[in-house]
Coordinates of C-alpha atoms and ligand atoms in Angstrom, one line a residue:
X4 CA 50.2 9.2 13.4
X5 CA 50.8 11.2 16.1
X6 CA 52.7 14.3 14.1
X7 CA 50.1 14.6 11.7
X8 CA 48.0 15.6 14.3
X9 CA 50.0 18.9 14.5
X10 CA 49.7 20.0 10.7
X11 CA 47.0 22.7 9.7
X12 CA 46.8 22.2 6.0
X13 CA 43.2 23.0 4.5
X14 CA 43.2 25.6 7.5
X15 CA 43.0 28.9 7.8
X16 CA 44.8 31.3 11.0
X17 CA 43.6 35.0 12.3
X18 CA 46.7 36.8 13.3
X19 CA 46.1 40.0 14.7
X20 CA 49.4 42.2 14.9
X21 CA 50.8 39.6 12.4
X22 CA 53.4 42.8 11.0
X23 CA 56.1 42.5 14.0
X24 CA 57.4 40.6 17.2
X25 CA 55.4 38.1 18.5
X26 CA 52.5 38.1 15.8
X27 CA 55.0 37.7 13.5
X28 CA 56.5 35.2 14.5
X29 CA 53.0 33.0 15.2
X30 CA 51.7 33.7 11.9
X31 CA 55.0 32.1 10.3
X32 CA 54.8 29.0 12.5
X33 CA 51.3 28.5 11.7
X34 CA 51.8 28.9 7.8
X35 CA 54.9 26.8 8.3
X36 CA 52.3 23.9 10.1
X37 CA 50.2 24.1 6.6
X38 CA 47.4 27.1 7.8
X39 CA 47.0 29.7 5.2
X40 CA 47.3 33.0 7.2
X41 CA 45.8 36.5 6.9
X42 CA 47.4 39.1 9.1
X43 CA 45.1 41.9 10.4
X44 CA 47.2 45.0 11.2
X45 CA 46.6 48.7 11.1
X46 CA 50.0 48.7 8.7
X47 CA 50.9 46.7 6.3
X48 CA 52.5 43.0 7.0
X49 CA 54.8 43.0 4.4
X50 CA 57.6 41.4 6.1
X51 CA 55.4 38.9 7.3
X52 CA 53.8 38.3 3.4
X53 CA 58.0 37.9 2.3
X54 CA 58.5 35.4 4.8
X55 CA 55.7 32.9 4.6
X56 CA 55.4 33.4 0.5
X57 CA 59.3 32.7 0.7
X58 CA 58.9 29.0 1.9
X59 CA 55.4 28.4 -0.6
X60 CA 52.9 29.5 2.5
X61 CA 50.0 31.5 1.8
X62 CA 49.4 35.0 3.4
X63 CA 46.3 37.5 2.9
X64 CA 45.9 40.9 4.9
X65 CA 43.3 42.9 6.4
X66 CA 44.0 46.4 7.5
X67 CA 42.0 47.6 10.4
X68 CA 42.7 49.5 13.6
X69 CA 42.0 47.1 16.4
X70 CA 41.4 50.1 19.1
X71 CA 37.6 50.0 17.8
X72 CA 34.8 47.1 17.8
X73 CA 33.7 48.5 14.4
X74 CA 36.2 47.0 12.3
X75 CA 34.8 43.9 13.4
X76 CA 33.1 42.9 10.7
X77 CA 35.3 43.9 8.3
X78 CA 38.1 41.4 9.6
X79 CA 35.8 38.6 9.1
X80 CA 34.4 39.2 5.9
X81 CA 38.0 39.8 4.9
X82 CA 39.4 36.7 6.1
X83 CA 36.8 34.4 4.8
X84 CA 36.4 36.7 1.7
X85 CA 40.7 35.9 1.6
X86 CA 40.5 32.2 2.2
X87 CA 36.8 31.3 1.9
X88 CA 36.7 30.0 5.9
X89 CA 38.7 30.4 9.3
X90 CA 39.5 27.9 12.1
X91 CA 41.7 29.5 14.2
X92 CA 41.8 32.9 15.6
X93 CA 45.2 34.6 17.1
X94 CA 43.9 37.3 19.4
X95 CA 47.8 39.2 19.6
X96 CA 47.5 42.8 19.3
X97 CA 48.3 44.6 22.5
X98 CA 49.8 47.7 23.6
X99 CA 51.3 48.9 26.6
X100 CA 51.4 52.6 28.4
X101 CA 53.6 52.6 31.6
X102 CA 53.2 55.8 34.1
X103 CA 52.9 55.4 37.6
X104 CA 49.5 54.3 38.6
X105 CA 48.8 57.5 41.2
X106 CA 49.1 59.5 37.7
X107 CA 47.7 57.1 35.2
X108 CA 45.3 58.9 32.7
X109 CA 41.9 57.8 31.8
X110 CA 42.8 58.0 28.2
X111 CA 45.5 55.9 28.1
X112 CA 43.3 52.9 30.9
X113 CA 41.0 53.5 27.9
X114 CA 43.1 53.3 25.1
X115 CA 44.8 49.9 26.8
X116 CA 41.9 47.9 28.0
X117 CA 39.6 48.9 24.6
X118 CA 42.7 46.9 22.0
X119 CA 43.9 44.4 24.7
X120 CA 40.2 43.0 26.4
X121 CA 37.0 44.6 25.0
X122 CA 38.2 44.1 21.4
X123 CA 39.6 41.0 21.9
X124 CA 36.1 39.5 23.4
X125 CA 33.8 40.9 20.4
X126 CA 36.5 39.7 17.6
X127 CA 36.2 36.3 20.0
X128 CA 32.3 36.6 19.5
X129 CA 31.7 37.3 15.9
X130 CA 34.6 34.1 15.2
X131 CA 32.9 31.9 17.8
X132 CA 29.6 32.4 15.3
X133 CA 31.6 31.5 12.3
X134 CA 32.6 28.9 13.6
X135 CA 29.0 27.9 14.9
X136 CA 27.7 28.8 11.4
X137 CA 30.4 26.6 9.5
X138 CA 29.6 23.9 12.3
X139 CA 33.3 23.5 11.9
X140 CA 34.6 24.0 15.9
X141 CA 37.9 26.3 15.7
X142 CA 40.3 27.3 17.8
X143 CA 40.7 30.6 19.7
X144 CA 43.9 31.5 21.1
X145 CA 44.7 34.9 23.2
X146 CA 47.6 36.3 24.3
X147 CA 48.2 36.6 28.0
X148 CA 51.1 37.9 29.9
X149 CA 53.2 36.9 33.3
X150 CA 51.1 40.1 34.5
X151 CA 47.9 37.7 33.9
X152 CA 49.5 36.6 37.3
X153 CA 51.3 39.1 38.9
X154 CA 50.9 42.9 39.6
X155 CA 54.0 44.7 37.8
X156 CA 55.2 48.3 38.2
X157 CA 53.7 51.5 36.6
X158 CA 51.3 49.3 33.8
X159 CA 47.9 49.0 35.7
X160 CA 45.6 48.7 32.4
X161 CA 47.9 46.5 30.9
X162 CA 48.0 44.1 33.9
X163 CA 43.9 44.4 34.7
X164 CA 43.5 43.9 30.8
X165 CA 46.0 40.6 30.8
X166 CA 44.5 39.4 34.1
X167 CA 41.2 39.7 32.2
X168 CA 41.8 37.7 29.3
X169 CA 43.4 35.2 31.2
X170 CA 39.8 34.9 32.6
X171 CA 37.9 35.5 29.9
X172 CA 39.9 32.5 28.0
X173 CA 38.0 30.4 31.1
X174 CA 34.8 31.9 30.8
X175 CA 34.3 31.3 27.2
X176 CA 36.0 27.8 27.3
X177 CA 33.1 27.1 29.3
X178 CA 30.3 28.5 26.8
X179 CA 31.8 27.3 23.8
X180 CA 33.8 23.8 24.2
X181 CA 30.2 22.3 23.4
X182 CA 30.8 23.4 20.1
X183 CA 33.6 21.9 19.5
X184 CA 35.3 25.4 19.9
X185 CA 38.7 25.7 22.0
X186 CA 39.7 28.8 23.5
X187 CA 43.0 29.1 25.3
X188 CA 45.7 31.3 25.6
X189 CA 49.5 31.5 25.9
X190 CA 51.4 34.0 28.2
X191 CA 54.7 34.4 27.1
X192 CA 57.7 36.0 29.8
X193 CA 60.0 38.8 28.8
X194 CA 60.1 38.7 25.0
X195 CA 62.5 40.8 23.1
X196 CA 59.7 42.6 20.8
X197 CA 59.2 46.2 20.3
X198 CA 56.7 46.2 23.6
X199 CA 59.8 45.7 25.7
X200 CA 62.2 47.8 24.2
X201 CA 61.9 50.6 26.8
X202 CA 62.6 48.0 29.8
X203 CA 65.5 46.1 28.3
X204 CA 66.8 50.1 27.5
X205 CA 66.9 50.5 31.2
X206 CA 70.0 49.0 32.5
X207 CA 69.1 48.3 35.8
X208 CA 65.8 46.7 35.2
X209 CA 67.2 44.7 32.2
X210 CA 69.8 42.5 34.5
X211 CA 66.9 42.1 37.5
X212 CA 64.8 40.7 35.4
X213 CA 67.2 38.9 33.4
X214 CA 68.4 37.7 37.1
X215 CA 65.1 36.5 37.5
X216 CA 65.0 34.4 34.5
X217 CA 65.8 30.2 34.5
X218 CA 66.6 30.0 31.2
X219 CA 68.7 33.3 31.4
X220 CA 67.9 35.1 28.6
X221 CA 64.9 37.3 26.9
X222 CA 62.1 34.9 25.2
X223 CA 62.0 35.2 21.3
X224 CA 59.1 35.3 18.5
X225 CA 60.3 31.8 18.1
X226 CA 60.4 30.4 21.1
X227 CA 56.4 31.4 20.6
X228 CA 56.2 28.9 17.6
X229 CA 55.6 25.2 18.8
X230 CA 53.2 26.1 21.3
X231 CA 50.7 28.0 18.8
X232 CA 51.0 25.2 15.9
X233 CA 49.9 22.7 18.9
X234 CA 47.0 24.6 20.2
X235 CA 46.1 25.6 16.8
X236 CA 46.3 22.4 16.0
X237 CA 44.1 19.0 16.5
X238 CA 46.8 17.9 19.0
X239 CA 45.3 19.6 21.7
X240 CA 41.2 19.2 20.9
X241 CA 41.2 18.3 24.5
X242 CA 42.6 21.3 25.9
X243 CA 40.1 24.3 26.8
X244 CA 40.4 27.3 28.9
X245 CA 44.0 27.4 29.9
X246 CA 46.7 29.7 29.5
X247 CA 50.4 28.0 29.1
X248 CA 53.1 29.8 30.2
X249 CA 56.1 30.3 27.9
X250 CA 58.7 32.1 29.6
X251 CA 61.6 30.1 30.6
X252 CA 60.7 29.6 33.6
X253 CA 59.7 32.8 35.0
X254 CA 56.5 31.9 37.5
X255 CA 58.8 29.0 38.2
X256 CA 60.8 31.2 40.6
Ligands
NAP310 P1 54.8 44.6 19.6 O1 55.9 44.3 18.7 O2 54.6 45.9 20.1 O3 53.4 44.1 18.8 C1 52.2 44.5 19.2 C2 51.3 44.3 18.0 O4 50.0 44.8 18.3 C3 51.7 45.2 16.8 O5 51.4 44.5 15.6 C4 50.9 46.4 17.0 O6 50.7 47.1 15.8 C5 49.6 45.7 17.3 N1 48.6 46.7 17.8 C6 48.6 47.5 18.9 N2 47.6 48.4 18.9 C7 46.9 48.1 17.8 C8 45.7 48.7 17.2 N3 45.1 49.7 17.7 N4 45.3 48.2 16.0 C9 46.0 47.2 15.4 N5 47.1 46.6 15.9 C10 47.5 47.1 17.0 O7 54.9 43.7 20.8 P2 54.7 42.1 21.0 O8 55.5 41.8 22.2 O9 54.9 41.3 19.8 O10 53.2 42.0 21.5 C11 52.3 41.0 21.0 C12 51.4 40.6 22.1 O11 52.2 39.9 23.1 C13 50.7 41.7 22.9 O12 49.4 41.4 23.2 C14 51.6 41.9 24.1 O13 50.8 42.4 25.2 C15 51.9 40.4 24.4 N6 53.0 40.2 25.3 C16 54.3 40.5 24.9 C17 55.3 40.3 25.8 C18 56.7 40.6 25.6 O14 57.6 40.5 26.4 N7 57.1 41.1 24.4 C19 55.1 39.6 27.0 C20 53.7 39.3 27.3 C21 52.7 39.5 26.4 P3 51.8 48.3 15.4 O15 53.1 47.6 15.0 O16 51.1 49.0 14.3 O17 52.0 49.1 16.6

């Protein structure tokens, strides 16, 4: 039946940044679909463990600092060390420096583009081999941005590294759907999460962008939720290398 195609029991889900906002609220929809979940965070996901032990889920974490490829290796033994397997990987972590692009630092165009794009593409790899290895498939899932599209103000790493990953979700759809491995990626609008807090501070940009908005209002971890349980899920086996907008409407306008 149809729903059951939806449910990740006997699976196991990667959440990276699974202690707050968006990751959070993934990594509970995907426990509440059946997955058992390990959150990889540089601090501990406590909140996160409350929740999904709170309603009989299962939740495992694995610290590491995502603004090096080192950890790498670490985050996989962890998780199948945690669960004995994985299936589906939650590339979320991501930070954001604003300052006007004449000015922008090397530092921080490093700082951005190493968490949000290079680590993102080895962590990709070495889960892409599991999954080869456990001649399982699994799904890959990344986490775009309405700057995969567009240019923004004053965040030029952010939007080169979202506009990356956007392609990268194509490139290695291509490479790895013969393996029965699924990689796409979800770009959610103006979500109220600690990464938006300075904008939604500013009055003035608050109300344009809430102008801008069809559904007008900010995007939630929630409203996150049914569309990771469906690409995590069998439901969308047929779906590969594309990024599905979740943002009331935003590149609507
Ligand atoms: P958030 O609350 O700031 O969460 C970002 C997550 O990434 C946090 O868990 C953060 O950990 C983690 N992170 C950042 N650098 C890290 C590092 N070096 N090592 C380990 N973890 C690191 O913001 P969010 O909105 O939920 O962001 C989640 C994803 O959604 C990001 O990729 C973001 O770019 C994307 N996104 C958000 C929006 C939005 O409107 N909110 C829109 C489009 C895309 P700490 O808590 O330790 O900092």
């Amino acid at each position: 039946m149809i729903l059951d195609m939806f449910k990740l029991d006997g699976k196991v889900a990667v959440v990276t940044g699974a202690n707050t906002g968006l990751g959070q609220g993934m990594a509970v929809a995907l426990a509440q679909a059946g997955a058992k979940v390990v959150g990889v965070a540089r601090r501990s996901c406590d909140d996160t463990k409350k929740i999904i032990n709170g309603f009989g889920g299962e939740f495992a974490e694995v610290i590491a600092d995502l603004s090096s490829t080192e950890v790498i290796p670490s985050i996989l033994e962890g998780s199948v060390k945690a669960f004995g397997r994985v299936d589906i990987l939650v590339n979320n972590a991501g930070l954001i420096r604003r300052c006007d692009a004449i000015d922008y630092s090397e530092s921080d165009w490093d700082d951005v583009v190493t968490v949000n794009q290079k680590v993102v593409f080895f962590l990709s790899q070495a889960f892409a081999k599991q999954y080869m290895k456990q001649n399982s498939g699994g799904k890959i899932i990344g986490v775009a941005s309405m700057l995969s599209y567009q240019g923004g103000v004053r965040v030029p790493a952010y939007t080169a590294s979202k506009s990356a990953l956007m392609g990268l979700t194509r490139a290695l759809a291509n490479e790895w759907a013969k393996h029965n491995i699924n990689v796409n990626a979800i770009a959610p609008g103006y979500m109220v999460t600690n990464n938006t807090a300075q904008i939604r501070d500013d009055e003035e940009r608050n109300s344009a962008i809430l102008e801008r908005i069809p559904a007008a209002r900010w995007g939630t971890p929630e409203d996150m939720q049914g569309t990771i349980v469906w690409l995590a899920s069998d439901a969308s086996n047929y779906v590969n290398g594309f990024t599905v907008a979740v943002d009331g409407g935003w590149l609507a306008r």
